[in-house]
Amino acid sequence: MKKSLVGFILMLLTSLSYADDLDNFLMNLNMQIGNDKTSFEADLSTTFGSNEMKVKSVVGSVDKPADAYMVFRLAEVTKKQPEEVLLVYKKHKEKGWGKVAQELGVKPGSREFHELKENKLKNHGKKGKEKKEHKKGKDRD
């Protein structure tokens, strides 16, 4: 009994730590997007292969721009439609993206959970990191 309780507590603390990392990632992404929603929407469309109308609809349906990113990113990771992710987000958003991901079948600490905070955007959220657009040897003169 004690072992299972200790295991549960460790799992809970680990999942809370992952949630904090995800929250920090999203906060930084929101700061970098700032008021440049047009460019951000184009970046979402290109990154996730979604049409402009769907991107604008999702961006208009969430509280913050980074939430739109998470809708598309969770859709990609879970292989669900953004509309389905959006419904789960609206139902559980007050509990955070970790809960939304869990409701969509992503386990805390899993490979899929870690993938959520791997930024796939080309022009946003790369602050402090070198963009990976240049392949080794391509920048030589």
N, CA and C of each residue as an Amber inpcrd file, in Angstrom:
protein
   423
   0.8240000  -1.2000000   0.0000000   0.0000000   0.0000000   0.0000000
   0.8620000   1.2560000   0.0000000   1.9100000   1.2670000   0.8520000
   2.7860000   2.4270000   0.9270000   3.5090000   2.6560000  -0.4000000
   3.9560000   1.5540000  -1.0360000   4.6810000   1.6700000  -2.3030000
   3.8000000   2.2950000  -3.3750000   2.5470000   1.8720000  -3.4430000
   1.6690000   2.4210000  -4.4720000   1.3440000   3.8870000  -4.1970000
   1.2300000   4.2650000  -2.9270000   0.9790000   5.6560000  -2.5740000
   2.1850000   6.5260000  -2.9280000   3.3830000   6.0460000  -2.6160000
   4.6030000   6.7850000  -2.9530000   4.7230000   6.9080000  -4.4720000
   4.4380000   5.8390000  -5.1860000   4.4820000   5.8740000  -6.6490000
   3.5070000   6.8820000  -7.2190000   2.3120000   6.9140000  -6.6580000
   1.2970000   7.8610000  -7.1150000   1.7460000   9.2950000  -6.8650000
   2.2990000   9.5450000  -5.6970000   2.7640000  10.9000000  -5.3610000
   3.8960000  11.3210000  -6.2950000   4.8290000  10.4200000  -6.5590000
   5.9280000  10.7350000  -7.4890000   5.3980000  11.0270000  -8.8850000
   4.4370000  10.2240000  -9.3390000   3.8490000  10.4480000 -10.6580000
   3.1450000  11.8080000 -10.7080000   2.4350000  12.1610000  -9.6540000
   1.7360000  13.4340000  -9.5880000   2.7170000  14.6000000  -9.6240000
   3.7780000  14.5100000  -8.8350000   4.7820000  15.5800000  -8.8190000
   5.4760000  15.7130000 -10.1690000   5.7700000  14.5910000 -10.8040000
   6.3940000  14.6090000 -12.1220000   5.4740000  15.2610000 -13.1400000
   4.1940000  14.9110000 -13.1160000   3.2610000  15.4900000 -14.0900000
   3.0780000  16.9810000 -13.8310000   3.1090000  17.4190000 -12.5790000
   3.0190000  18.8520000 -12.2830000   4.2370000  19.5840000 -12.8190000
   5.4050000  18.9750000 -12.7140000   6.6270000  19.5740000 -13.2390000
   6.5410000  19.7230000 -14.7570000   6.0570000  18.6960000 -15.4410000
   5.8930000  18.7710000 -16.8910000   4.8900000  19.8650000 -17.2550000
   3.8290000  19.9840000 -16.4920000   2.8180000  21.0120000 -16.7590000
   3.4220000  22.3990000 -16.6240000   4.2760000  22.6070000 -15.6090000
   4.9420000  23.8980000 -15.4540000   5.8020000  24.2160000 -16.6660000
   6.5480000  23.2040000 -17.1690000   7.3740000  23.4070000 -18.3580000
   6.5150000  23.8150000 -19.5480000   5.3940000  23.1570000 -19.7140000
   4.4960000  23.4630000 -20.8170000   3.9170000  24.8640000 -20.6680000
   3.5170000  25.2210000 -19.4550000   2.9900000  26.5700000 -19.2020000
   4.0400000  27.6360000 -19.5220000   5.2910000  27.3920000 -19.1240000
   6.3630000  28.3480000 -19.4260000   6.5840000  28.4770000 -20.9270000
   6.5610000  27.3470000 -21.6260000   6.7190000  27.3610000 -23.0730000
   5.6240000  28.2100000 -23.7220000   4.3790000  28.0030000 -23.2940000
   3.2540000  28.7370000 -23.8720000   3.3110000  30.2230000 -23.5320000
   3.7260000  30.5580000 -22.3210000   3.8580000  31.9550000 -21.9300000
   4.9130000  32.6490000 -22.8040000   6.0460000  31.9800000 -23.0220000
   7.0880000  32.5510000 -23.8750000   6.6130000  32.7060000 -25.3130000
   5.8690000  31.7310000 -25.7930000   5.3390000  31.8060000 -27.1490000
   4.3810000  32.9870000 -27.2890000   3.4990000  33.1810000 -26.3180000
   2.5820000  34.3300000 -26.3530000   3.3430000  35.6500000 -26.3740000
   4.4100000  35.7400000 -25.6010000   5.1910000  36.9790000 -25.5700000
   5.8410000  37.2380000 -26.9250000   6.3170000  36.2010000 -27.5720000
   6.9840000  36.3840000 -28.8530000   6.0040000  36.7010000 -29.9770000
   4.8140000  36.1880000 -29.8750000   3.7990000  36.4760000 -30.9040000
   3.3650000  37.9270000 -30.7840000   3.1800000  38.3800000 -29.5630000
   2.7810000  39.7670000 -29.3240000   1.5290000  40.1210000 -30.1060000
   1.5920000  41.2180000 -30.8430000   0.4480000  41.6780000 -31.6370000
   0.5340000  41.2560000 -33.0990000   1.4960000  40.4270000 -33.4370000
   1.7130000  40.0210000 -34.8180000   0.8960000  38.7760000 -35.1600000
  -0.4300000  38.8850000 -34.9960000  -1.2960000  37.7100000 -35.2150000
  -1.3570000  37.2870000 -36.6800000  -1.2480000  38.2260000 -37.5980000
  -1.3240000  37.8760000 -39.0240000  -0.1730000  36.9530000 -39.4030000
   1.0240000  37.3260000 -38.9970000   2.1930000  36.5000000 -39.2740000
   2.0960000  35.1640000 -38.5380000   1.6090000  35.1910000 -37.3030000
   1.4440000  33.9690000 -36.5200000   0.4470000  33.0280000 -37.1980000
  -0.6660000  33.5620000 -37.6700000  -1.6650000  32.7340000 -38.3490000
  -1.0840000  32.1000000 -39.6130000  -0.2940000  32.8700000 -40.3560000
   0.3480000  32.3230000 -41.5500000   1.3210000  31.2160000 -41.1670000
   2.0400000  31.4200000 -40.0720000   2.9790000  30.4180000 -39.5830000
   2.2450000  29.1380000 -39.1730000   1.1180000  29.2710000 -38.4780000
   0.3130000  28.1000000 -38.1050000  -0.1650000  27.3510000 -39.3490000
  -0.6520000  28.1050000 -40.3130000  -1.1730000  27.5110000 -41.5400000
  -0.0920000  26.7110000 -42.2640000   1.0800000  27.3000000 -42.3900000
   2.1900000  26.6300000 -43.0640000   2.6700000  25.4220000 -42.2760000
   2.8520000  25.6000000 -40.9890000   3.3990000  24.5360000 -40.1470000
   2.4950000  23.3160000 -40.0960000   1.1940000  23.5430000 -39.9590000
   0.2770000  22.4220000 -39.7690000  -0.5370000  22.0820000 -41.0200000
  -0.2590000  22.7670000 -42.1220000  -0.9370000  22.4550000 -43.3710000
  -2.4330000  22.6750000 -43.3100000  -2.8310000  23.6950000 -42.5840000
  -4.2540000  23.9820000 -42.4180000  -4.6090000  25.2490000 -43.1930000
  -5.8270000  25.3050000 -43.7050000  -6.1990000  26.4840000 -44.4840000
  -6.4090000  27.7020000 -43.5850000  -6.3200000  28.8620000 -44.2110000
  -6.4070000  30.1430000 -43.4940000  -7.6930000  30.2910000 -42.6870000
  -8.7980000  29.8720000 -43.2570000 -10.0920000  30.0080000 -42.5810000
 -10.1240000  29.1990000 -41.2830000  -9.6300000  27.9610000 -41.3340000
  -9.6260000  27.1150000 -40.1460000  -8.7120000  27.7170000 -39.0780000
  -7.5450000  28.2170000 -39.4950000  -6.6080000  28.8200000 -38.5480000
  -7.2450000  30.0390000 -37.8880000  -7.8520000  30.9170000 -38.6720000
  -8.4980000  32.1080000 -38.1150000  -9.6350000  31.7230000 -37.1670000
 -10.3560000  30.6880000 -37.5090000 -11.4460000  30.2130000 -36.6560000
 -10.9170000  29.7330000 -35.3080000  -9.8490000  28.9450000 -35.3350000
  -9.2710000  28.4350000 -34.0880000  -8.6900000  29.5830000 -33.2690000
  -7.9250000  30.4710000 -33.9000000  -7.3320000  31.6130000 -33.1860000
  -8.4310000  32.4590000 -32.5420000  -9.5440000  32.6330000 -33.2330000
 -10.6530000  33.4070000 -32.6930000 -11.4420000  32.6950000 -31.6110000
 -11.2210000  31.3960000 -31.4540000 -11.9840000  30.5980000 -30.4840000
 -11.2420000  30.3260000 -29.1760000  -9.9850000  30.7560000 -29.1010000
  -9.1780000  30.4750000 -27.9080000  -8.8380000  31.7720000 -27.1830000
  -8.3490000  31.6300000 -25.9620000  -8.0500000  32.7980000 -25.1420000
  -6.7790000  33.5250000 -25.5610000  -5.7390000  32.7780000 -25.9390000
  -4.4410000  33.3660000 -26.2740000  -3.8950000  32.6880000 -27.5190000
  -3.0230000  33.3810000 -28.2550000  -2.4710000  32.7850000 -29.4840000
  -1.7930000  31.4280000 -29.2680000  -1.0480000  31.2800000 -28.1860000
  -0.3670000  30.0070000 -27.9500000  -1.3670000  28.8630000 -27.7570000
  -2.5830000  29.1950000 -27.3200000  -3.6200000  28.1660000 -27.2050000
  -3.9920000  27.6260000 -28.5840000  -3.9810000  28.4910000 -29.5820000
  -4.2550000  28.0320000 -30.9490000  -3.1520000  27.0810000 -31.4100000
  -1.9130000  27.4380000 -31.0910000  -0.8000000  26.5430000 -31.4140000
  -1.0360000  25.1650000 -30.7810000  -1.4380000  25.1560000 -29.5080000
  -1.6510000  23.8910000 -28.8120000  -2.7960000  23.0910000 -29.4130000
  -3.8280000  23.7600000 -29.8910000  -4.9280000  23.0500000 -30.5450000
  -4.3860000  22.2800000 -31.7510000  -3.6180000  22.9750000 -32.5960000
  -3.0730000  22.3140000 -33.7900000  -2.0170000  21.2760000 -33.4320000
  -1.2000000  21.5760000 -32.4320000  -0.1440000  20.6430000 -32.0310000
  -0.7530000  19.3760000 -31.4180000  -1.7490000  19.5330000 -30.5730000
  -2.4150000  18.3530000 -29.9970000  -3.1510000  17.5580000 -31.0680000
  -3.7420000  18.2560000 -32.0100000  -4.4060000  17.5520000 -33.1140000
  -3.3890000  16.6940000 -33.8710000  -2.2300000  17.2650000 -34.0960000
  -1.1730000  16.5330000 -34.8080000  -0.6870000  15.3320000 -33.9950000
  -0.4030000  15.5350000 -32.7200000   0.1310000  14.4730000 -31.8660000
  -0.8840000  13.3540000 -31.6510000  -2.1530000  13.7180000 -31.4910000
  -3.1860000  12.7150000 -31.2190000  -3.8770000  12.1970000 -32.4780000
  -3.5250000  12.7930000 -33.6150000  -4.1370000  12.4220000 -34.8940000
  -5.6530000  12.6450000 -34.8910000  -6.0520000  13.7550000 -34.2630000
  -7.4560000  14.1580000 -34.2210000  -7.6040000  15.4660000 -34.9870000
  -8.8130000  15.8250000 -35.2850000  -9.0800000  17.0890000 -35.9680000
  -8.9860000  18.2510000 -34.9710000  -8.5120000  19.4170000 -35.4240000
  -8.4450000  20.5820000 -34.5270000  -9.7910000  20.9120000 -33.8710000
 -10.8770000  20.6950000 -34.5800000 -12.1970000  20.9720000 -34.0240000
 -12.4890000  20.0910000 -32.8030000 -12.0490000  18.8470000 -32.8620000
 -12.2400000  17.9330000 -31.7390000 -11.4040000  18.3780000 -30.5350000
 -10.1650000  18.7840000 -30.7960000  -9.2980000  19.2900000 -29.7260000
  -9.9030000  20.5570000 -29.1300000 -10.4400000  21.4170000 -29.9820000
 -11.0460000  22.6750000 -29.5300000 -12.2230000  22.4140000 -28.5840000
 -13.0160000  21.4120000 -28.8810000 -14.1390000  21.0640000 -27.9920000
 -13.6520000  20.6290000 -26.6100000 -12.6060000  19.8190000 -26.5780000
 -12.0520000  19.3640000 -25.3050000 -11.4130000  20.5460000 -24.5720000
 -10.7360000  21.4210000 -25.3150000 -10.1390000  22.6300000 -24.7200000
 -11.2070000  23.4900000 -24.0400000 -12.3030000  23.7180000 -24.7380000
 -13.3660000  24.5650000 -24.1820000 -13.9600000  23.9590000 -22.9090000
 -14.0180000  22.6450000 -22.8630000 -14.5950000  21.9600000 -21.6970000
 -13.6350000  21.9530000 -20.5000000 -12.3170000  21.8930000 -20.7570000
 -11.3440000  21.6960000 -19.6790000 -10.2830000  22.7930000 -19.5850000
 -10.4380000  23.9020000 -20.2890000  -9.3650000  24.9020000 -20.3420000
  -8.9820000  25.4670000 -18.9800000  -9.9260000  25.5320000 -18.0760000
  -9.5920000  26.0750000 -16.7480000  -8.6550000  25.1470000 -15.9800000
  -8.5490000  23.9020000 -16.4090000  -7.6610000  22.9290000 -15.7500000
  -6.2970000  22.8580000 -16.4230000  -6.1270000  23.5390000 -17.5490000
  -4.8300000  23.6020000 -18.2220000  -4.6730000  22.6020000 -19.3560000
  -3.6150000  22.8330000 -20.1320000  -3.3530000  22.0030000 -21.3040000
  -2.9580000  20.5750000 -20.9450000  -2.3650000  20.3890000 -19.7810000
  -2.0390000  19.0260000 -19.3510000  -3.2900000  18.1780000 -19.2300000
  -4.3410000  18.7620000 -18.6630000  -5.6220000  18.0540000 -18.5250000
  -6.2630000  17.8300000 -19.8950000  -6.1920000  18.8340000 -20.7500000
  -6.7510000  18.6930000 -22.1070000  -6.0380000  17.5520000 -22.8260000
  -4.7120000  17.5380000 -22.7280000  -3.9330000  16.4740000 -23.3760000
  -4.3260000  15.1050000 -22.8120000  -4.4760000  15.0280000 -21.4960000
  -4.8810000  13.7710000 -20.8670000  -6.2370000  13.3110000 -21.3780000
  -7.1770000  14.2370000 -21.4810000  -8.5200000  13.9050000 -21.9710000
  -8.4710000  13.3930000 -23.4070000  -7.4540000  13.7920000 -24.1500000
  -7.3020000  13.3470000 -25.5340000  -6.4370000  12.0920000 -25.6410000
  -6.0580000  11.5300000 -24.4740000  -5.3200000  10.2700000 -24.4690000
  -3.8100000  10.3920000 -24.3380000  -3.2940000  11.5880000 -24.0850000
  -1.8500000  11.7800000 -23.9260000  -1.5150000  11.6560000 -22.4440000
  -0.6570000  10.7040000 -22.1190000  -0.3020000  10.4720000 -20.7240000
   0.8050000  11.4390000 -20.2820000   0.7170000  11.9760000 -19.0510000
   1.7730000  12.8560000 -18.5330000   3.1270000  12.1550000 -18.5620000
   4.1230000  12.8510000 -19.0490000   5.4700000  12.3000000 -19.0990000
   5.7410000  11.4090000 -20.2960000   4.7270000  11.1210000 -21.1060000
   4.9090000  10.2420000 -22.2670000   5.6660000  10.9790000 -23.3810000
   6.0970000  10.2120000 -24.3640000   6.7810000  10.7890000 -25.5210000
   5.8810000  11.8330000 -26.1790000   4.5880000  11.5310000 -26.2900000
   3.6470000  12.4610000 -26.9080000   3.5480000  13.7630000 -26.1230000
   3.5660000  13.6370000 -24.7790000   3.4900000  14.8350000 -23.9420000
   4.7120000  15.7170000 -24.1760000   5.8840000  15.0960000 -24.2360000
   7.1070000  15.8710000 -24.4800000   7.0820000  16.5230000 -25.8610000
   6.4980000  15.8410000 -26.8380000   6.4070000  16.3950000 -28.1920000
   5.5970000  17.6900000 -28.2260000   4.6520000  17.8310000 -27.3180000
   3.7910000  19.0160000 -27.3300000   4.5730000  20.3030000 -27.1630000
   5.6490000  20.2720000 -26.4110000   6.3950000  21.5080000 -26.1890000
   7.5990000  21.6480000 -27.1120000   7.7060000  20.7620000 -28.0970000
   8.7180000  20.9250000 -29.1390000   8.1260000  21.8690000 -30.1690000
   8.6160000  23.0880000 -30.1820000   8.0390000  24.1000000 -31.0490000
   8.3080000  23.7850000 -32.5170000   7.2590000  23.7040000 -33.2850000
   7.3700000  23.4090000 -34.7110000   7.2200000  24.6550000 -35.5740000
   6.8820000  25.7850000 -34.9430000   6.6790000  27.0010000 -35.7220000
   7.9930000  27.4880000 -36.2980000   7.9410000  28.0260000 -37.4920000
   9.1510000  28.4650000 -38.1630000   9.5770000  29.8690000 -37.7370000
   8.6200000  30.7420000 -37.4500000   8.9480000  32.1360000 -37.1860000
   8.6210000  32.6080000 -35.7790000   8.0770000  31.7590000 -34.9450000
   7.6640000  32.1800000 -33.6050000   8.1720000  31.1890000 -32.5640000
   8.4620000  31.7000000 -31.3920000   8.8470000  30.8440000 -30.2810000
  10.2600000  30.3120000 -30.3480000  11.1200000  30.9310000 -31.1490000
  12.4910000  30.4550000 -31.2800000  13.4710000  31.3240000 -30.5070000
  12.9650000  32.2350000 -29.7030000  13.8210000  33.1450000 -28.9500000
  14.8360000  32.3600000 -28.1290000  16.0960000  32.7700000 -28.2670000
  17.1430000  32.1240000 -27.4990000  17.6220000  30.8240000 -28.1140000
  17.0160000  30.4240000 -29.2100000  17.4450000  29.2040000 -29.8870000
  17.7270000  29.5380000 -31.3390000  18.7350000  28.8980000 -31.8670000
  19.0430000  29.1010000 -33.2690000  18.0000000  28.3730000 -34.0990000
  17.5070000  29.0220000 -35.1360000  16.5490000  28.3560000 -36.0110000
  17.2520000  27.2270000 -36.7390000  16.5560000  26.1410000 -36.9180000
  17.1460000  24.9610000 -37.5360000  16.8890000  24.9260000 -39.0340000
  16.8080000  26.0850000 -39.6500000  16.5090000  26.1270000 -41.0730000
  17.7520000  25.8730000 -41.9250000  18.9230000  26.1680000 -41.3920000
  20.1470000  26.0110000 -42.1540000  20.7340000  24.6390000 -41.8930000
  20.9390000  23.8970000 -42.9650000  21.5350000  22.5780000 -42.8310000
  23.0400000  22.7330000 -42.7440000  23.6760000  21.7710000 -42.1050000
  25.1250000  21.7870000 -41.9290000  25.8110000  21.9130000 -43.2810000
  26.7220000  22.8840000 -43.3820000  27.4850000  23.0540000 -44.6080000
  26.8370000  23.9610000 -45.6280000  25.5730000  24.3570000 -45.4710000
  24.8900000  25.1920000 -46.4600000  25.2760000  26.6520000 -46.3400000
  25.7840000  27.0880000 -45.1910000  26.0870000  28.5020000 -44.9980000
  27.5230000  28.8440000 -45.3720000  28.2640000  27.9120000 -45.8510000
  29.6650000  28.1840000 -46.1940000  29.7340000  28.9680000 -47.4890000
  30.7050000  29.9000000 -47.5280000  30.9180000  30.6940000 -48.7580000
  31.9690000  30.0550000 -49.6290000
